[in-house]
PDB file of C-alpha atoms in Angstrom:
ATOM      1  CA  ALA F 258       0.001   0.016  -0.084  1.00  0.00           C
ATOM      2  CA  GLN F 259       1.147   3.501  -0.707  1.00  0.00           C
ATOM      3  CA  THR F 260       1.729   5.872   2.109  1.00  0.00           C
ATOM      4  CA  VAL F 261       2.516   9.603   2.143  1.00  0.00           C
ATOM      5  CA  THR F 262       4.389  11.304   4.979  1.00  0.00           C
ATOM      6  CA  GLN F 263       4.765  14.997   5.920  1.00  0.00           C
ATOM      7  CA  SER F 264       7.101  15.256   8.869  1.00  0.00           C
ATOM      8  CA  GLN F 265       6.558  19.029   9.492  1.00  0.00           C
ATOM      9  CA  PRO F 266       3.221  19.494  11.457  1.00  0.00           C
ATOM     10  CA  GLU F 267       3.875  23.245  11.457  1.00  0.00           C
ATOM     11  CA  MET F 268       6.047  25.720   9.519  1.00  0.00           C
ATOM     12  CA  SER F 269       6.347  29.434   9.708  1.00  0.00           C
ATOM     13  CA  VAL F 270       7.721  31.862   7.319  1.00  0.00           C
ATOM     14  CA  GLN F 271       8.193  35.730   7.071  1.00  0.00           C
ATOM     15  CA  GLU F 272       6.290  37.573   4.527  1.00  0.00           C
ATOM     16  CA  ALA F 273       8.159  37.751   1.184  1.00  0.00           C
ATOM     17  CA  GLU F 274      10.518  35.048   2.253  1.00  0.00           C
ATOM     18  CA  THR F 275      10.775  31.473   0.905  1.00  0.00           C
ATOM     19  CA  VAL F 276       9.735  28.386   2.652  1.00  0.00           C
ATOM     20  CA  THR F 277      10.013  24.653   1.671  1.00  0.00           C
ATOM     21  CA  LEU F 278       7.473  21.982   2.823  1.00  0.00           C
ATOM     22  CA  SER F 279       8.551  18.435   2.839  1.00  0.00           C
ATOM     23  CA  CYS F 280       6.839  15.221   1.717  1.00  0.00           C
ATOM     24  CA  THR F 281       8.036  11.793   1.253  1.00  0.00           C
ATOM     25  CA  TYR F 282       5.991   8.787   0.030  1.00  0.00           C
ATOM     26  CA  ASP F 283       6.294   5.101  -0.453  1.00  0.00           C
ATOM     27  CA  THR F 284       5.170   3.058  -3.476  1.00  0.00           C
ATOM     28  CA  SER F 285       6.068   0.229  -5.615  1.00  0.00           C
ATOM     29  CA  GLU F 286       4.534   1.775  -8.609  1.00  0.00           C
ATOM     30  CA  SER F 287       6.406   3.372 -11.355  1.00  0.00           C
ATOM     31  CA  ASP F 288       3.713   5.656 -12.771  1.00  0.00           C
ATOM     32  CA  TYR F 289       1.748   7.860 -10.455  1.00  0.00           C
ATOM     33  CA  TYR F 290       0.832  11.566  -9.771  1.00  0.00           C
ATOM     34  CA  LEU F 291       1.760  13.751  -6.878  1.00  0.00           C
ATOM     35  CA  PHE F 292      -0.031  16.874  -5.806  1.00  0.00           C
ATOM     36  CA  TRP F 293       0.073  19.636  -3.221  1.00  0.00           C
ATOM     37  CA  TYR F 294      -3.298  20.980  -1.986  1.00  0.00           C
ATOM     38  CA  LYS F 295      -3.992  23.894   0.076  1.00  0.00           C
ATOM     39  CA  GLN F 296      -6.646  24.080   2.698  1.00  0.00           C
ATOM     40  CA  PRO F 297      -7.326  27.621   4.030  1.00  0.00           C
ATOM     41  CA  PRO F 298      -9.535  28.272   7.011  1.00  0.00           C
ATOM     42  CA  SER F 299     -12.707  27.959   4.776  1.00  0.00           C
ATOM     43  CA  ARG F 300     -11.539  24.178   4.493  1.00  0.00           C
ATOM     44  CA  GLN F 301     -12.106  24.374   0.557  1.00  0.00           C
ATOM     45  CA  MET F 302      -9.433  22.131  -0.921  1.00  0.00           C
ATOM     46  CA  ILE F 303      -7.356  23.990  -3.664  1.00  0.00           C
ATOM     47  CA  LEU F 304      -4.966  22.280  -5.867  1.00  0.00           C
ATOM     48  CA  VAL F 305      -1.627  24.121  -5.719  1.00  0.00           C
ATOM     49  CA  ILE F 306       0.638  22.033  -8.107  1.00  0.00           C
ATOM     50  CA  ARG F 307       0.652  18.623  -9.692  1.00  0.00           C
ATOM     51  CA  GLN F 308       3.551  16.442 -10.825  1.00  0.00           C
ATOM     52  CA  GLU F 309       3.472  13.365 -13.197  1.00  0.00           C
ATOM     53  CA  ALA F 310       6.010  10.744 -12.088  1.00  0.00           C
ATOM     54  CA  TYR F 311       7.129  10.068 -15.696  1.00  0.00           C
ATOM     55  CA  LYS F 312       8.078  13.706 -16.062  1.00  0.00           C
ATOM     56  CA  GLN F 313      11.641  14.504 -14.941  1.00  0.00           C
ATOM     57  CA  GLN F 314      11.275  18.238 -15.060  1.00  0.00           C
ATOM     58  CA  ASN F 315       9.899  19.788 -11.722  1.00  0.00           C
ATOM     59  CA  ALA F 316       6.466  21.396 -11.964  1.00  0.00           C
ATOM     60  CA  THR F 317       6.112  25.125 -11.400  1.00  0.00           C
ATOM     61  CA  GLU F 318       3.124  27.394 -10.935  1.00  0.00           C
ATOM     62  CA  ASN F 319       4.088  31.010 -10.382  1.00  0.00           C
ATOM     63  CA  ARG F 320       5.396  31.276  -6.915  1.00  0.00           C
ATOM     64  CA  PHE F 321       5.154  27.557  -6.272  1.00  0.00           C
ATOM     65  CA  SER F 322       7.577  24.949  -7.336  1.00  0.00           C
ATOM     66  CA  VAL F 323       8.314  21.297  -6.429  1.00  0.00           C
ATOM     67  CA  ASN F 324      11.563  19.384  -6.127  1.00  0.00           C
ATOM     68  CA  PHE F 325      10.662  15.902  -7.232  1.00  0.00           C
ATOM     69  CA  GLN F 326      13.093  13.321  -6.446  1.00  0.00           C
ATOM     70  CA  LYS F 327      11.788  10.125  -7.780  1.00  0.00           C
ATOM     71  CA  ALA F 328      14.570   7.730  -6.584  1.00  0.00           C
ATOM     72  CA  ALA F 329      14.322   9.151  -3.116  1.00  0.00           C
ATOM     73  CA  LYS F 330      10.645   9.286  -3.244  1.00  0.00           C
ATOM     74  CA  SER F 331      10.594  12.941  -2.186  1.00  0.00           C
ATOM     75  CA  PHE F 332       8.281  15.673  -3.221  1.00  0.00           C
ATOM     76  CA  SER F 333       8.860  18.965  -1.426  1.00  0.00           C
ATOM     77  CA  LEU F 334       6.949  22.274  -2.165  1.00  0.00           C
ATOM     78  CA  LYS F 335       8.799  25.670  -2.294  1.00  0.00           C
ATOM     79  CA  ILE F 336       6.813  28.851  -2.000  1.00  0.00           C
ATOM     80  CA  SER F 337       8.538  31.921  -3.000  1.00  0.00           C
ATOM     81  CA  ASP F 338       7.890  35.485  -2.087  1.00  0.00           C
ATOM     82  CA  SER F 339       5.357  34.135   0.659  1.00  0.00           C
ATOM     83  CA  GLN F 340       2.214  36.113   1.094  1.00  0.00           C
ATOM     84  CA  LEU F 341      -0.338  36.305   3.874  1.00  0.00           C
ATOM     85  CA  GLY F 342      -2.847  34.608   1.786  1.00  0.00           C
ATOM     86  CA  ASP F 343      -0.525  31.498   1.546  1.00  0.00           C
ATOM     87  CA  ALA F 344      -1.305  30.743   5.337  1.00  0.00           C
ATOM     88  CA  ALA F 345      -3.063  27.361   5.323  1.00  0.00           C
ATOM     89  CA  MET F 346      -2.853  23.694   5.857  1.00  0.00           C
ATOM     90  CA  TYR F 347      -0.898  22.208   3.043  1.00  0.00           C
ATOM     91  CA  PHE F 348      -1.301  18.540   1.897  1.00  0.00           C
ATOM     92  CA  CYS F 349       0.701  16.257  -0.062  1.00  0.00           C
ATOM     93  CA  ALA F 350      -1.102  13.684  -1.964  1.00  0.00           C
ATOM     94  CA  TYR F 351      -0.444  10.491  -4.064  1.00  0.00           C
ATOM     95  CA  ARG F 352      -2.630   9.135  -6.816  1.00  0.00           C
ATOM     96  CA  SER F 353      -1.878   5.928  -8.624  1.00  0.00           C
ATOM     97  CA  ALA F 354      -1.911   6.014 -12.577  1.00  0.00           C
ATOM     98  CA  VAL F 355      -3.474   2.585 -12.592  1.00  0.00           C
ATOM     99  CA  ASN F 356      -7.011   2.679 -13.940  1.00  0.00           C
ATOM    100  CA  TYR F 357      -6.480   6.317 -14.688  1.00  0.00           C
ATOM    101  CA  ASN F 358      -9.652   6.426 -16.737  1.00  0.00           C
ATOM    102  CA  GLN F 359     -11.827   5.423 -13.780  1.00  0.00           C
ATOM    103  CA  GLY F 360     -10.701   8.288 -11.539  1.00  0.00           C
ATOM    104  CA  GLY F 361      -8.411   7.392  -8.620  1.00  0.00           C
ATOM    105  CA  LYS F 362      -8.372   7.877  -4.957  1.00  0.00           C
ATOM    106  CA  LEU F 363      -5.896  10.274  -3.390  1.00  0.00           C
ATOM    107  CA  ILE F 364      -3.763   9.319  -0.441  1.00  0.00           C
ATOM    108  CA  PHE F 365      -2.916  12.290   1.745  1.00  0.00           C
ATOM    109  CA  GLY F 366      -0.047  12.961   4.099  1.00  0.00           C
ATOM    110  CA  GLN F 367      -0.776  14.431   7.546  1.00  0.00           C
ATOM    111  CA  GLY F 368      -0.567  17.993   6.557  1.00  0.00           C
ATOM    112  CA  THR F 369       1.683  20.966   7.277  1.00  0.00           C
ATOM    113  CA  GLU F 370       0.218  24.045   8.858  1.00  0.00           C
ATOM    114  CA  LEU F 371       1.884  27.134   7.302  1.00  0.00           C
ATOM    115  CA  SER F 372       1.820  30.432   9.098  1.00  0.00           C
ATOM    116  CA  VAL F 373       2.983  33.683   7.487  1.00  0.00           C
ATOM    117  CA  LYS F 374       4.170  36.425   9.633  1.00  0.00           C
ATOM    118  CA  PRO F 375       3.825  39.980   8.418  1.00  0.00           C
TER     119      PRO F 375
ATOM    120  CA  GLY V 143     -12.819  25.019 -14.013  1.00  0.00           C
ATOM    121  CA  ALA V 144     -14.616  22.101 -12.824  1.00  0.00           C
ATOM    122  CA  VAL V 145     -17.030  22.601 -10.031  1.00  0.00           C
ATOM    123  CA  VAL V 146     -18.155  20.263  -7.253  1.00  0.00           C
ATOM    124  CA  SER V 147     -20.938  21.505  -5.031  1.00  0.00           C
ATOM    125  CA  GLN V 148     -21.608  19.792  -1.760  1.00  0.00           C
ATOM    126  CA  HIS V 149     -24.889  20.356   0.435  1.00  0.00           C
ATOM    127  CA  PRO V 150     -25.465  21.268   3.065  1.00  0.00           C
ATOM    128  CA  SER V 151     -22.375  23.143   4.328  1.00  0.00           C
ATOM    129  CA  TRP V 152     -23.328  22.335   7.813  1.00  0.00           C
ATOM    130  CA  VAL V 153     -25.924  20.446   9.706  1.00  0.00           C
ATOM    131  CA  ILE V 154     -26.837  19.724  13.295  1.00  0.00           C
ATOM    132  CA  CYS V 155     -28.784  16.602  13.947  1.00  0.00           C
ATOM    133  CA  LYS V 156     -29.993  14.668  17.121  1.00  0.00           C
ATOM    134  CA  SER V 157     -28.450  11.490  18.013  1.00  0.00           C
ATOM    135  CA  GLY V 158     -30.284   8.583  16.470  1.00  0.00           C
ATOM    136  CA  THR V 159     -31.332  10.475  13.472  1.00  0.00           C
ATOM    137  CA  SER V 160     -30.007  10.101   9.686  1.00  0.00           C
ATOM    138  CA  VAL V 161     -28.397  12.856   7.811  1.00  0.00           C
ATOM    139  CA  LYS V 162     -28.109  12.967   4.028  1.00  0.00           C
ATOM    140  CA  ILE V 163     -25.138  14.855   2.174  1.00  0.00           C
ATOM    141  CA  GLU V 164     -25.332  15.520  -1.436  1.00  0.00           C
ATOM    142  CA  CYS V 165     -22.255  15.938  -3.808  1.00  0.00           C
ATOM    143  CA  ARG V 166     -22.871  17.200  -7.236  1.00  0.00           C
ATOM    144  CA  SER V 167     -20.552  17.814 -10.215  1.00  0.00           C
ATOM    145  CA  LEU V 168     -21.980  20.799 -11.781  1.00  0.00           C
ATOM    146  CA  ASP V 169     -20.306  21.045 -15.220  1.00  0.00           C
ATOM    147  CA  PHE V 170     -19.017  17.518 -15.802  1.00  0.00           C
ATOM    148  CA  GLN V 171     -20.058  13.938 -15.570  1.00  0.00           C
ATOM    149  CA  ALA V 172     -18.434  11.846 -12.804  1.00  0.00           C
ATOM    150  CA  THR V 173     -18.747   8.099 -13.003  1.00  0.00           C
ATOM    151  CA  THR V 174     -16.642   7.996  -9.672  1.00  0.00           C
ATOM    152  CA  MET V 175     -16.622  10.124  -6.714  1.00  0.00           C
ATOM    153  CA  PHE V 176     -14.884   9.831  -3.442  1.00  0.00           C
ATOM    154  CA  TRP V 177     -15.936  10.587   0.077  1.00  0.00           C
ATOM    155  CA  TYR V 178     -13.380  11.697   2.603  1.00  0.00           C
ATOM    156  CA  ARG V 179     -13.727  12.449   6.370  1.00  0.00           C
ATOM    157  CA  GLN V 180     -11.510  14.979   8.196  1.00  0.00           C
ATOM    158  CA  PHE V 181     -11.189  15.669  11.915  1.00  0.00           C
ATOM    159  CA  PRO V 182      -9.973  18.993  13.057  1.00  0.00           C
ATOM    160  CA  LYS V 183      -6.258  19.518  12.410  1.00  0.00           C
ATOM    161  CA  GLN V 184      -6.043  16.261  10.737  1.00  0.00           C
ATOM    162  CA  SER V 185      -5.762  14.896   7.250  1.00  0.00           C
ATOM    163  CA  LEU V 186      -8.339  13.676   4.792  1.00  0.00           C
ATOM    164  CA  MET V 187      -9.161  10.088   5.289  1.00  0.00           C
ATOM    165  CA  LEU V 188     -10.894   8.230   2.332  1.00  0.00           C
ATOM    166  CA  MET V 189     -14.057   6.520   3.412  1.00  0.00           C
ATOM    167  CA  ALA V 190     -15.422   5.156   0.191  1.00  0.00           C
ATOM    168  CA  THR V 191     -15.466   5.319  -3.487  1.00  0.00           C
ATOM    169  CA  SER V 192     -18.780   6.025  -5.090  1.00  0.00           C
ATOM    170  CA  ASN V 193     -19.380   4.306  -8.425  1.00  0.00           C
ATOM    171  CA  GLU V 194     -22.171   5.288 -10.768  1.00  0.00           C
ATOM    172  CA  GLY V 195     -24.682   2.514 -11.111  1.00  0.00           C
ATOM    173  CA  SER V 196     -22.937   0.105  -8.871  1.00  0.00           C
ATOM    174  CA  LYS V 197     -22.098  -0.548  -5.233  1.00  0.00           C
ATOM    175  CA  ALA V 198     -19.754   1.742  -3.414  1.00  0.00           C
ATOM    176  CA  THR V 199     -16.390   0.455  -2.343  1.00  0.00           C
ATOM    177  CA  TYR V 200     -15.580   1.029   1.306  1.00  0.00           C
ATOM    178  CA  GLU V 201     -12.199   1.530   2.937  1.00  0.00           C
ATOM    179  CA  GLN V 202     -11.235  -0.852   5.714  1.00  0.00           C
ATOM    180  CA  GLY V 203     -12.831  -0.017   8.963  1.00  0.00           C
ATOM    181  CA  VAL V 204     -15.655   1.974   7.513  1.00  0.00           C
ATOM    182  CA  GLU V 205     -19.136   0.648   8.397  1.00  0.00           C
ATOM    183  CA  LYS V 206     -21.029   0.367   5.092  1.00  0.00           C
ATOM    184  CA  ASP V 207     -24.424   0.114   7.058  1.00  0.00           C
ATOM    185  CA  LYS V 208     -23.605   3.417   8.766  1.00  0.00           C
ATOM    186  CA  PHE V 209     -22.423   5.284   5.920  1.00  0.00           C
ATOM    187  CA  LEU V 210     -24.781   4.597   2.963  1.00  0.00           C
ATOM    188  CA  ILE V 211     -23.620   5.824  -0.333  1.00  0.00           C
ATOM    189  CA  ASN V 212     -25.648   6.099  -3.549  1.00  0.00           C
ATOM    190  CA  HIS V 213     -24.459   7.182  -6.942  1.00  0.00           C
ATOM    191  CA  ALA V 214     -27.592   7.188  -8.892  1.00  0.00           C
ATOM    192  CA  SER V 215     -26.499   9.666 -11.694  1.00  0.00           C
ATOM    193  CA  LEU V 216     -23.448  10.747 -13.436  1.00  0.00           C
ATOM    194  CA  THR V 217     -23.673  14.032 -11.399  1.00  0.00           C
ATOM    195  CA  LEU V 218     -24.836  13.157  -8.070  1.00  0.00           C
ATOM    196  CA  SER V 219     -23.642  11.116  -5.113  1.00  0.00           C
ATOM    197  CA  THR V 220     -25.097  10.956  -1.711  1.00  0.00           C
ATOM    198  CA  LEU V 221     -23.676  10.039   1.627  1.00  0.00           C
ATOM    199  CA  THR V 222     -26.224   9.145   4.438  1.00  0.00           C
ATOM    200  CA  VAL V 223     -25.138   8.823   7.830  1.00  0.00           C
ATOM    201  CA  THR V 224     -27.597   6.587   9.503  1.00  0.00           C
ATOM    202  CA  SER V 225     -28.403   6.519  13.235  1.00  0.00           C
ATOM    203  CA  ALA V 226     -25.990   9.213  13.779  1.00  0.00           C
ATOM    204  CA  HIS V 227     -24.023   9.549  16.979  1.00  0.00           C
ATOM    205  CA  PRO V 228     -21.831  12.201  18.507  1.00  0.00           C
ATOM    206  CA  GLU V 229     -18.736  10.282  17.301  1.00  0.00           C
ATOM    207  CA  ASP V 230     -19.925  10.739  13.687  1.00  0.00           C
ATOM    208  CA  SER V 231     -19.463  14.435  14.124  1.00  0.00           C
ATOM    209  CA  SER V 232     -16.846  15.482  11.677  1.00  0.00           C
ATOM    210  CA  PHE V 233     -16.177  17.326   8.385  1.00  0.00           C
ATOM    211  CA  TYR V 234     -17.060  15.343   5.297  1.00  0.00           C
ATOM    212  CA  ILE V 235     -15.774  16.241   1.940  1.00  0.00           C
ATOM    213  CA  CYS V 236     -16.405  14.679  -1.458  1.00  0.00           C
ATOM    214  CA  SER V 237     -14.300  14.930  -4.711  1.00  0.00           C
ATOM    215  CA  ALA V 238     -14.536  14.079  -8.350  1.00  0.00           C
ATOM    216  CA  GLN V 239     -12.262  13.931 -11.306  1.00  0.00           C
ATOM    217  CA  PRO V 240     -13.299  15.316 -14.664  1.00  0.00           C
ATOM    218  CA  PHE V 241     -12.555  13.395 -17.874  1.00  0.00           C
ATOM    219  CA  ASP V 242     -11.136  16.646 -19.555  1.00  0.00           C
ATOM    220  CA  ARG V 243      -8.500  16.744 -16.827  1.00  0.00           C
ATOM    221  CA  GLY V 244      -7.477  13.110 -17.679  1.00  0.00           C
ATOM    222  CA  TRP V 245      -9.221  12.048 -14.649  1.00  0.00           C
ATOM    223  CA  THR V 246      -6.067  13.098 -12.718  1.00  0.00           C
ATOM    224  CA  GLU V 247      -7.125  16.488 -11.160  1.00  0.00           C
ATOM    225  CA  ALA V 248      -9.499  16.200  -8.317  1.00  0.00           C
ATOM    226  CA  PHE V 249     -12.134  18.905  -7.491  1.00  0.00           C
ATOM    227  CA  PHE V 250     -13.464  19.120  -4.066  1.00  0.00           C
ATOM    228  CA  GLY V 251     -16.859  20.132  -2.681  1.00  0.00           C
ATOM    229  CA  GLN V 252     -16.937  22.757   0.028  1.00  0.00           C
ATOM    230  CA  GLY V 253     -17.409  20.118   2.714  1.00  0.00           C
ATOM    231  CA  THR V 254     -20.208  19.529   5.230  1.00  0.00           C
ATOM    232  CA  ARG V 255     -19.640  19.992   8.997  1.00  0.00           C
ATOM    233  CA  LEU V 256     -21.793  17.530  10.785  1.00  0.00           C
ATOM    234  CA  THR V 257     -22.555  17.827  14.410  1.00  0.00           C
ATOM    235  CA  VAL V 258     -24.471  15.221  16.189  1.00  0.00           C
ATOM    236  CA  VAL V 259     -25.944  16.347  19.586  1.00  0.00           C
TER     237      VAL V 259
END
């Protein structure tokens, strides 16, 4: 079974600074998807960034980028120029690529609570 | 973007009664939807996979008779918490993955906060 681990329950960053959230996962599959989701106080889940395992290039979305290390099974999220609105719970998630056309369940890490100091 | 709507946003019910939560995909068809449960400051735990036109697949440890799932159409899945008890109080979230995102990108409902008194 696949597992996702986020070892940082809480992180703090100064506004405009950079912060990196860690995530490791365990799987025996070779093809899968990885995601970072943000859950603000409203509790609405928002997709931040996604990475396909077959792609070597790290995904980027504006101020958000990942460091995907497939061999090490590591998938960290870097937030640059942190803003007050980035304060939220961040979840790392894994999705198998098997049966991709049927939709697939997400396996979430424990979450990292990010606070942004003005 | 794809929209998943969940209703109600919050509900309070008496112990022993049943509560139904709806999850709708508003602008896409979803043959599969997922139901998660989240306790405060904790992660999302998958409860079950809802399959249109067939029985739901429950995760280990989830009581199928307690949490009834019906996926009667391509845009609606319902979760009914039967004979609710205070320990069922939690935040329930549904999600679905549109075809035009390659079924890979999950969109989530707003969630339902259930309080059983």
